[in-house]
Amino acid sequence: MDTQIRFITTPTADSPGTTLVVLTPKKHYVFGQQSEGTQRALTQMGQRMTKVEDFFITGKMDWKNMGGTIGMLLTLADATASSFENSMEVYRKKLESNGGAAIPKPTRTTLNMYGPPNLKHMLGTCRRFIFRKGMPIRATEFSHAAPTQENNGDFPPTWKDEQLQVWALSVAPSEAPLDAEQEAALASRMADFEATENHFEDHQAPQNETPEERESRYDRIRTTVLKHMFDSHWSFDTLVERHISEVEMPTVMYIRDPATHQLDKYRGPLPGSGAPLPDIKVLTRTPWPAALVQSLPPSRPFENAVSYIIRTHPARGKFDTKRAKELGVAAGPDWGKLATGNSVTSSKGETITPDMVLGPDKPGQGVAILDVPSLGHLETLIRREEFNSLAVMDGIQACIWILGPGLSTHPILRSFTERFGKLKHVIASSDTSPNRLTFDSVAAQTTRLGQIDGERYHTPYHDNTPLSQATISGGSSQEAALPPNTIMAERGLQFRLMPKFEMGSEFIPALLDISKVQEETAPEIIELAKSAHDDIEQDKDALETWRHLLSRAETEVITLGTGSALPSKYRNVSATLVRVPGVGNYLFDCGENTLGQLQRVFTPEEMLEVIRNLRMIWISHLHADHHLGTASVIKTWYKVVHNSVPLPTPASLDSIQSNPSDYGLAVISHFGMQSWLKEYSAVEDFGYSRILPLVIDPVEPRTSSGSTLTLYSNKKLPPSRYKPDLGVTDIQACAVSHCFGAMAVSLTFPHKSSSSSRSASATAPLKISYSGDCRPSATFPLIGRDSTVLIHEATFDDELKGDAIAKKHSTTSEALGVGAQMGAKAVVLTHFSQRYQKIPVLQTVEGVEEEKKDEAEVEAEATVDDVSMEDAEDPTQTNPDIQPRPTPAAPKLPHQSSSSAPNENVIKVRSKDMKVAIAFDYMRVRIGDIAKLEKFNPALSKLLADDEEKEVGGAQGDGQGQGEGEGEVNANGKKTSPGGWGEGGNKKKKKSRRNN
């Protein structure tokens, strides 16, 4: 059976982990670390995931290893659910056409996760923002224990199926003393959990329970939570009748009209309001199951790191046709039976067994994948008994080492590689792996963008030389010295395990050739870019006049992720950094791999400054594409600013006022985000004790109330602390229509002290407004009035307004309309649908023409969505991933075009002083230069049109296809046959069902 193992990632700035896939004709498997960016790297490498059911996670349980898991699971859950629905539709049609004859019914795919302790706990902490139905997840944790040994002395595999055998090696550092203070705190939390938080009726603590029995019970609770998250039978449309006095608020209540039997919303006195209640029964939705889980059983960080030895099953020996004929077995079905291990009867009436016609079995072959975070783990790992067992190591041809810093040249490692000198040893480590580009497609596009606008775009920072990577966490730019008998891991490096072991390099992608990319840019694009620069020079007086309208014009906006829902080859998920000189840095949303994007925009030296001066992370809502990068950014800040030294207790108002230098980074969001950060801190010390976790209350529509900030410990932060603790003079948020807890925000900064003759107060203070994901809001323009810059989502093109309404997003015109209502000086458009790359043609209108609005614009202005009651009050919506049935898509609006170019859409800007920027990943623009960017739109439009042609007509597609085809494309653009060495993906991508 043809079996290969291929490197998908090696340690770099934006793919911090090492991930491998094992490919067999029937199934694929993922081994290694599931770091942030893994899903996108699979897309870049053209590796489909449709055959993957089993994930074997190596290393420790921390976000560095696991940060990409959640996004991957959500994508696979949607894909497998869609596949199951299609299979069921085919099944029903066959059942009807066959007249009820028995037909095998499709079964749901189960995703299996294997990894270190706390795997289930980490997944369970995400219950506030994950809800899937019909996608069972089975998680198995491997704890540190001696391997099981059979009577004959062999060590049976920990796991096996028809293709592979796997031995799991879970080790803890040789010196891992228990922290008495930590154990006492854990015992206290357990007591509190049992007393007030354990609402699982089937899992209450029995008397005289041993610690082992308690851990088993806690494991069952976590397993139950995972079932609620991924395999619930809950329905949004299920209503339960109860007396109004029994209803717990907040929730939406309905009453049934006795005459029409139609449901209407109940609008009378509410329980808890103090007003007399009517004697009636109402209907309410049942809370989705995970909403009832207020707390998980307490846990603590574990140091266990998991490695694996994997091997194929032995292959049957060669069939001896001559011997079969001699024994009286004629060619035909009997030969097939013998070849598959079944006995037959010969023409002489004798029983012929397989061993009589088959040669000796070919032993299985495999590799060891050894994840070693520290020297303590290495010392323990090499003492594992499996390495001395011939039954385990027979056929193992290579060791793949995933090493922590400083281990690649350690004498203990060298001794081990010498002991197993006949094996190939491959090392993946930031000490030896160069900081090469992982996402080649966007790097090439950004290089071309730099040819158009070299001030705003630069080729992502990287280094192709095998150096010890210089990072913000340390490391020096010195040539890496690999130990003897070892080779460096490379993305695309592949081993064929069966039928014959061999190493292949044909899938190692070529390094980005910047000069070649630039040479391939169409001359027409270069000419359009030159015209743009000429226009800027010609209009420099007008541009400078506009610049003087702004406060703090040197403030920089860096768009790190400008895509929606899923990361693609060209756009990562949501994140925007705003750098205010003299004040600090502010991160608006923090989607998966935001840290990696930062490390491609900035050099290591610049990154240190960016992280040191990071003052705030704003999370607009809990959809995964907006916040899964938060933990890694906090952890990096924690290391740089506080040397990873925790405080004994989280922040309090008193401690902030008395020792402000103990903190420095505020995370502001909805209560659910703060709950996740607090709960995840039980798994890993990522710096929670050092941050200011602030819950913001949105302003009440049509009232004069403002937003308030409250520490997660329920103490309000007084406005007098805003400037010293946050660097702002005001922060206001409003609820928006997208999902439960979604908010838009406006930050106002202090006036810049100036020695110039022009008073600092001559212009309005710097004000940054950020929409997150939303429909246009009536309240947002009010809190954002006189914004300097509005950063607004523009997920859909105007002609797809029906999709925008159904999915609670905004169109380009709607986003610009919000900016005009605010009186914003500039608008940065972001969060574009991954399926549409269009540059709108912006047409500023004023005077008489400003009063003439076409039908589409009138409709756009009328469509301002207030937050629905379901979004605001229904407890079923405490998970933002749950959505009511979408609004039916409206008819497409009339589309006005000024040219035949397919990428041009005319958008009217009804504010003469408002300038607009179309964002791409890695864009760096000072707000005073935003007025220049529209000059480049014709060149950008042509560039995207050319890229689209290459994607459609070129060999390699977007790598996220789900279908089968006649051939696959490898990383070099070579087409190969399906199922072989080149199994990748160049198929049309199916639409994601994720609610983002």
Short mmCIF file of C-alpha atoms in Angstrom, two decimals, residues 49-405:
data_model
loop_
_atom_site.label_atom_id
_atom_site.label_comp_id
_atom_site.label_asym_id
_atom_site.label_seq_id
_atom_site.Cartn_x
_atom_site.Cartn_y
_atom_site.Cartn_z
CA MET A 49 -8.37 17.54 4.14
CA THR A 50 -11.37 15.53 2.98
CA LYS A 51 -9.79 12.18 3.88
CA VAL A 52 -8.59 13.28 7.32
CA GLU A 53 -10.35 11.87 10.37
CA ASP A 54 -7.45 11.48 12.80
CA PHE A 55 -5.22 14.19 14.28
CA PHE A 56 -2.20 13.15 16.36
CA ILE A 57 -0.97 16.23 18.22
CA THR A 58 2.60 16.28 19.44
CA GLY A 59 4.26 18.28 22.16
CA LYS A 60 2.75 20.04 25.17
CA MET A 61 -0.71 21.47 25.60
CA ASP A 62 -0.16 25.15 24.91
CA TRP A 63 -1.45 27.65 22.37
CA LYS A 64 1.81 27.55 20.41
CA ASN A 65 1.08 23.91 19.61
CA MET A 66 -2.71 24.03 19.48
CA GLY A 67 -3.67 27.51 18.28
CA GLY A 68 -4.72 26.31 14.82
CA THR A 69 -6.87 23.43 16.03
CA ILE A 70 -10.13 25.30 16.58
CA GLY A 71 -10.22 26.94 13.17
CA MET A 72 -9.34 23.61 11.55
CA LEU A 73 -12.12 21.80 13.41
CA LEU A 74 -14.70 24.42 12.46
CA THR A 75 -13.77 24.17 8.79
CA LEU A 76 -13.78 20.36 8.81
CA ALA A 77 -17.05 20.28 10.74
CA ASP A 78 -18.71 22.43 8.09
CA ALA A 79 -17.19 20.44 5.23
CA THR A 80 -18.13 17.04 6.65
CA ALA A 81 -21.64 18.20 7.57
CA SER A 82 -22.14 19.41 4.02
CA SER A 83 -20.75 16.14 2.65
CA PHE A 84 -23.07 14.13 4.90
CA GLU A 85 -26.09 16.17 3.79
CA ASN A 86 -25.20 15.51 0.15
CA SER A 87 -24.75 11.79 0.84
CA MET A 88 -28.12 11.64 2.59
CA GLU A 89 -29.79 13.35 -0.36
CA VAL A 90 -28.32 10.77 -2.74
CA TYR A 91 -29.33 7.99 -0.32
CA ARG A 92 -32.95 9.17 -0.20
CA LYS A 93 -33.16 9.37 -3.99
CA LYS A 94 -31.74 5.86 -4.35
CA LEU A 95 -34.16 4.60 -1.73
CA GLU A 96 -37.09 6.00 -3.68
CA SER A 97 -35.88 4.68 -7.04
CA ASN A 98 -35.16 1.20 -5.66
CA GLY A 99 -38.63 0.77 -4.25
CA GLY A 100 -37.51 0.52 -0.65
CA ALA A 101 -34.76 -2.05 -1.24
CA ALA A 102 -32.04 -2.15 1.39
CA ILE A 103 -29.31 0.39 0.72
CA PRO A 104 -26.42 1.17 3.13
CA LYS A 105 -27.22 4.38 4.97
CA PRO A 106 -24.45 7.00 5.11
CA THR A 107 -22.79 7.44 8.50
CA ARG A 108 -21.47 10.62 10.01
CA THR A 109 -17.73 11.14 10.12
CA THR A 110 -16.14 11.30 13.55
CA LEU A 111 -13.07 13.46 13.99
CA ASN A 112 -10.56 11.91 16.36
CA MET A 113 -8.09 14.06 18.29
CA TYR A 114 -5.15 12.52 20.15
CA GLY A 115 -2.79 14.54 22.28
CA PRO A 116 -1.44 15.54 25.69
CA PRO A 117 -3.36 16.10 28.95
CA ASN A 118 -5.73 19.10 28.93
CA LEU A 119 -6.71 18.50 25.31
CA LYS A 120 -10.37 18.13 26.26
CA HIS A 121 -10.20 21.04 28.68
CA MET A 122 -8.74 23.34 26.04
CA LEU A 123 -11.44 22.37 23.56
CA GLY A 124 -14.10 22.77 26.25
CA THR A 125 -13.05 26.35 27.01
CA CYS A 126 -14.18 27.24 23.48
CA ARG A 127 -17.81 26.26 24.11
CA ARG A 128 -18.86 29.92 24.24
CA PHE A 129 -18.09 30.39 20.56
CA ILE A 130 -18.46 26.92 19.02
CA PHE A 131 -21.71 25.25 18.15
CA ARG A 132 -21.92 22.48 15.58
CA LYS A 133 -24.43 19.71 15.07
CA GLY A 134 -23.78 16.22 13.76
CA MET A 135 -19.99 16.45 13.91
CA PRO A 136 -18.82 14.11 16.69
CA ILE A 137 -15.41 14.87 18.16
CA ARG A 138 -13.62 12.14 20.07
CA ALA A 139 -10.64 13.38 22.08
CA THR A 140 -8.06 11.05 23.67
CA GLU A 141 -5.38 12.23 26.06
CA PHE A 142 -2.06 10.46 26.58
CA SER A 143 -0.68 10.96 30.07
CA HIS A 144 2.81 10.18 31.33
CA ALA A 145 2.85 6.47 32.11
CA ALA A 146 5.02 3.43 31.52
CA PRO A 147 4.14 1.63 28.28
CA THR A 148 1.89 -1.42 28.41
CA GLN A 149 3.86 -4.64 27.95
CA GLU A 150 2.50 -8.00 26.79
CA ASN A 151 3.47 -11.36 28.25
CA ASN A 152 6.02 -11.94 25.51
CA GLY A 153 7.69 -8.61 26.33
CA ASP A 154 6.40 -6.74 23.28
CA PHE A 155 4.78 -3.33 23.46
CA PRO A 156 1.45 -3.32 21.60
CA PRO A 157 0.58 -0.18 19.62
CA THR A 158 -1.40 2.46 21.47
CA TRP A 159 -3.65 2.87 18.42
CA LYS A 160 -4.10 1.18 15.08
CA ASP A 161 -6.41 0.95 12.11
CA GLU A 162 -6.19 -0.86 8.77
CA GLN A 163 -3.40 1.43 7.54
CA LEU A 164 -1.21 2.41 10.49
CA GLN A 165 0.06 1.36 13.90
CA VAL A 166 0.89 4.15 16.37
CA TRP A 167 2.81 4.07 19.64
CA ALA A 168 2.21 7.18 21.78
CA LEU A 169 5.12 8.30 23.97
CA SER A 170 4.00 10.82 26.60
CA VAL A 171 6.84 12.15 28.73
CA ALA A 172 7.25 14.80 31.39
CA PRO A 173 10.54 16.53 32.25
CA SER A 174 12.84 14.50 34.45
CA GLU A 175 12.69 17.31 37.01
CA ALA A 176 9.08 18.44 37.34
CA PRO A 177 8.46 19.06 41.06
CA LEU A 178 4.92 19.68 42.17
CA ASP A 179 4.17 23.24 43.22
CA ALA A 180 2.57 22.97 46.67
CA GLU A 181 0.98 26.40 46.42
CA GLN A 182 -0.44 25.55 43.00
CA GLU A 183 -1.79 22.24 44.29
CA ALA A 184 -3.48 23.96 47.23
CA ALA A 185 -5.10 26.52 44.93
CA LEU A 186 -6.29 23.70 42.66
CA ALA A 187 -7.83 21.86 45.60
CA SER A 188 -9.67 25.03 46.61
CA ARG A 189 -11.04 25.50 43.09
CA MET A 190 -12.20 21.88 43.05
CA ALA A 191 -14.08 22.39 46.29
CA ASP A 192 -15.77 25.50 44.89
CA PHE A 193 -16.67 23.66 41.70
CA GLU A 194 -18.34 20.83 43.58
CA ALA A 195 -20.15 23.18 45.94
CA THR A 196 -21.62 25.71 43.52
CA GLU A 197 -20.67 25.10 39.87
CA ASN A 198 -21.15 21.40 39.10
CA HIS A 199 -24.61 21.32 37.52
CA PHE A 200 -24.12 17.93 35.86
CA GLU A 201 -26.69 15.76 37.58
CA ASP A 202 -25.12 12.54 36.30
CA HIS A 203 -21.64 13.52 37.46
CA GLN A 204 -21.97 14.59 41.08
CA ALA A 205 -19.20 13.67 43.52
CA PRO A 206 -19.86 10.43 45.45
CA GLN A 207 -18.67 9.95 49.00
CA ASN A 208 -15.13 8.69 49.60
CA GLU A 209 -14.11 9.39 46.01
CA THR A 210 -10.42 8.79 45.30
CA PRO A 211 -8.37 11.34 43.29
CA GLU A 212 -8.24 8.88 40.40
CA GLU A 213 -12.01 8.44 40.44
CA ARG A 214 -12.48 12.20 40.59
CA GLU A 215 -10.26 12.71 37.54
CA SER A 216 -12.21 10.04 35.68
CA ARG A 217 -15.47 11.82 36.54
CA TYR A 218 -14.04 15.16 35.44
CA ASP A 219 -12.98 13.54 32.19
CA ARG A 220 -16.56 12.37 31.59
CA ILE A 221 -17.84 15.91 32.21
CA ARG A 222 -15.41 17.34 29.65
CA THR A 223 -16.42 14.64 27.17
CA THR A 224 -20.06 15.62 27.66
CA VAL A 225 -19.25 19.27 27.00
CA LEU A 226 -17.53 18.34 23.72
CA LYS A 227 -20.63 16.44 22.66
CA HIS A 228 -22.73 19.54 23.37
CA MET A 229 -20.37 21.61 21.25
CA PHE A 230 -20.04 19.39 18.20
CA ASP A 231 -22.82 16.79 18.24
CA SER A 232 -25.84 18.40 19.88
CA HIS A 233 -29.41 17.64 18.88
CA TRP A 234 -30.55 21.07 20.04
CA SER A 235 -32.64 23.06 17.58
CA PHE A 236 -33.00 26.84 17.41
CA ASP A 237 -36.66 26.41 16.51
CA THR A 238 -37.60 24.30 19.55
CA LEU A 239 -39.94 26.18 21.91
CA VAL A 240 -41.03 25.10 25.40
CA GLU A 241 -44.23 26.28 27.09
CA ARG A 242 -44.12 27.42 30.71
CA HIS A 243 -45.87 29.87 33.02
CA ILE A 244 -44.47 33.36 32.70
CA SER A 245 -43.54 33.41 36.39
CA GLU A 246 -41.17 30.47 35.81
CA VAL A 247 -39.20 32.16 33.02
CA GLU A 248 -35.63 33.24 33.70
CA MET A 249 -34.63 36.51 32.09
CA PRO A 250 -33.24 37.64 29.78
CA THR A 251 -34.97 35.75 27.02
CA VAL A 252 -37.47 36.30 24.24
CA MET A 253 -41.01 35.12 25.02
CA TYR A 254 -43.77 34.27 22.58
CA ILE A 255 -47.52 33.81 22.94
CA ARG A 256 -49.79 31.88 20.60
CA ASP A 257 -52.84 33.66 19.19
CA PRO A 258 -55.82 31.40 20.09
CA ALA A 259 -57.64 32.33 16.90
CA THR A 260 -54.88 32.11 14.29
CA HIS A 261 -52.49 29.86 16.24
CA GLN A 262 -49.70 32.15 15.05
CA LEU A 263 -46.82 33.08 17.36
CA ASP A 264 -46.34 36.71 18.40
CA LYS A 265 -43.66 38.18 20.63
CA TYR A 266 -44.83 38.83 24.17
CA ARG A 267 -44.45 42.55 24.94
CA GLY A 268 -46.04 42.86 28.41
CA PRO A 269 -44.54 43.11 31.91
CA LEU A 270 -41.37 41.05 32.34
CA PRO A 271 -40.37 38.70 35.17
CA GLY A 272 -38.09 40.48 37.60
CA SER A 273 -39.30 43.95 36.58
CA GLY A 274 -41.45 44.41 39.70
CA ALA A 275 -44.60 44.87 37.60
CA PRO A 276 -47.54 42.48 38.11
CA LEU A 277 -47.36 39.53 35.71
CA PRO A 278 -50.35 38.20 33.76
CA ASP A 279 -51.55 34.67 34.49
CA ILE A 280 -50.50 33.21 31.14
CA LYS A 281 -48.20 30.64 29.64
CA VAL A 282 -45.49 31.71 27.23
CA LEU A 283 -43.17 29.93 24.85
CA THR A 284 -39.39 30.31 25.12
CA ARG A 285 -36.46 28.67 23.43
CA THR A 286 -34.57 26.03 25.35
CA PRO A 287 -31.00 27.10 25.99
CA TRP A 288 -28.48 25.27 23.86
CA PRO A 289 -26.81 22.69 26.12
CA ALA A 290 -23.36 24.24 26.41
CA ALA A 291 -24.97 27.52 27.56
CA LEU A 292 -25.84 25.71 30.78
CA VAL A 293 -22.19 24.86 31.46
CA GLN A 294 -21.00 27.76 33.56
CA SER A 295 -17.67 26.17 34.51
CA LEU A 296 -15.47 23.26 33.53
CA PRO A 297 -13.92 21.05 36.20
CA PRO A 298 -10.74 22.76 37.44
CA SER A 299 -7.44 21.89 35.85
CA ARG A 300 -3.84 23.06 35.88
CA PRO A 301 -1.00 23.26 33.35
CA PHE A 302 0.72 19.97 32.51
CA GLU A 303 4.25 19.57 31.19
CA ASN A 304 3.60 16.28 29.39
CA ALA A 305 4.79 16.26 25.79
CA VAL A 306 3.63 13.58 23.36
CA SER A 307 5.67 11.93 20.59
CA TYR A 308 4.70 9.09 18.28
CA ILE A 309 6.25 6.11 16.55
CA ILE A 310 4.19 5.24 13.48
CA ARG A 311 4.52 2.25 11.20
CA THR A 312 2.56 0.66 8.41
CA HIS A 313 1.26 -2.89 8.69
CA PRO A 314 3.34 -5.62 7.06
CA ALA A 315 2.55 -6.10 3.39
CA ARG A 316 1.70 -9.57 2.12
CA GLY A 317 4.43 -11.33 0.21
CA LYS A 318 4.52 -11.68 -3.56
CA PHE A 319 2.04 -14.14 -5.08
CA ASP A 320 3.83 -17.11 -6.72
CA THR A 321 1.72 -17.88 -9.81
CA LYS A 322 3.91 -20.81 -10.84
CA ARG A 323 3.54 -22.50 -7.47
CA ALA A 324 -0.26 -21.90 -7.50
CA LYS A 325 -0.57 -23.67 -10.84
CA GLU A 326 1.56 -26.55 -9.59
CA LEU A 327 -0.81 -26.95 -6.63
CA GLY A 328 -3.82 -27.12 -8.95
CA VAL A 329 -5.23 -23.62 -8.40
CA ALA A 330 -6.41 -22.12 -11.66
CA ALA A 331 -6.03 -18.42 -12.40
CA GLY A 332 -9.14 -16.48 -11.44
CA PRO A 333 -11.08 -15.72 -8.26
CA ASP A 334 -9.19 -18.30 -6.21
CA TRP A 335 -5.94 -16.49 -6.81
CA GLY A 336 -7.54 -13.33 -5.45
CA LYS A 337 -8.75 -15.16 -2.35
CA LEU A 338 -5.29 -16.54 -1.65
CA ALA A 339 -3.71 -13.12 -2.19
CA THR A 340 -6.03 -11.62 0.41
CA GLY A 341 -5.29 -14.31 3.01
CA ASN A 342 -8.08 -16.84 2.42
CA SER A 343 -7.67 -20.58 1.82
CA VAL A 344 -9.14 -22.31 -1.26
CA THR A 345 -9.68 -25.85 -2.54
CA SER A 346 -7.56 -26.96 -5.49
CA SER A 347 -8.68 -28.99 -8.50
CA LYS A 348 -7.21 -32.01 -6.70
CA GLY A 349 -9.53 -31.44 -3.75
CA GLU A 350 -6.73 -30.28 -1.47
CA THR A 351 -6.88 -27.26 0.82
CA ILE A 352 -4.41 -24.61 -0.29
CA THR A 353 -3.47 -22.03 2.32
CA PRO A 354 -2.07 -18.54 1.55
CA ASP A 355 1.36 -19.33 2.97
CA MET A 356 1.78 -22.03 0.31
CA VAL A 357 1.70 -19.50 -2.55
CA LEU A 358 2.80 -16.25 -0.94
CA GLY A 359 6.34 -15.17 -0.34
CA PRO A 360 7.44 -13.82 3.03
CA ASP A 361 5.60 -10.71 4.27
CA LYS A 362 7.31 -7.37 3.77
CA PRO A 363 7.71 -5.77 7.18
CA GLY A 364 5.94 -2.49 7.82
CA GLN A 365 8.01 0.67 7.72
CA GLY A 366 7.65 3.94 9.51
CA VAL A 367 9.14 6.90 11.33
CA ALA A 368 9.37 8.29 14.84
CA ILE A 369 8.00 11.82 15.30
CA LEU A 370 9.69 13.11 18.45
CA ASP A 371 8.52 16.44 19.87
CA VAL A 372 11.00 17.63 22.50
CA PRO A 373 10.26 21.08 24.01
CA SER A 374 13.08 21.11 26.58
CA LEU A 375 16.18 19.32 27.82
CA GLY A 376 14.15 17.73 30.62
CA HIS A 377 11.81 16.20 28.06
CA LEU A 378 14.77 14.93 26.01
CA GLU A 379 16.36 13.25 29.02
CA THR A 380 13.11 11.43 29.78
CA LEU A 381 12.25 10.55 26.19
CA ILE A 382 15.46 8.75 25.33
CA ARG A 383 14.92 6.42 28.29
CA ARG A 384 11.62 5.13 26.89
CA GLU A 385 11.65 1.33 26.63
CA GLU A 386 10.08 1.37 23.17
CA PHE A 387 13.42 2.42 21.65
CA ASN A 388 14.95 -0.84 22.93
CA SER A 389 12.15 -3.00 21.55
CA LEU A 390 12.80 -4.72 18.22
CA ALA A 391 9.05 -5.30 17.89
CA VAL A 392 8.52 -1.52 17.90
CA MET A 393 11.63 -0.23 16.13
CA ASP A 394 11.80 -2.89 13.42
CA GLY A 395 11.13 -1.08 10.13
CA ILE A 396 11.53 2.43 11.58
CA GLN A 397 13.59 4.26 8.99
CA ALA A 398 13.77 7.84 10.24
CA CYS A 399 13.44 10.06 13.29
CA ILE A 400 11.75 13.43 12.78
CA TRP A 401 12.84 15.71 15.60
CA ILE A 402 10.68 18.71 16.57
CA LEU A 403 13.04 20.49 18.92
CA GLY A 404 12.81 23.38 21.33
CA PRO A 405 15.49 26.10 21.39
#
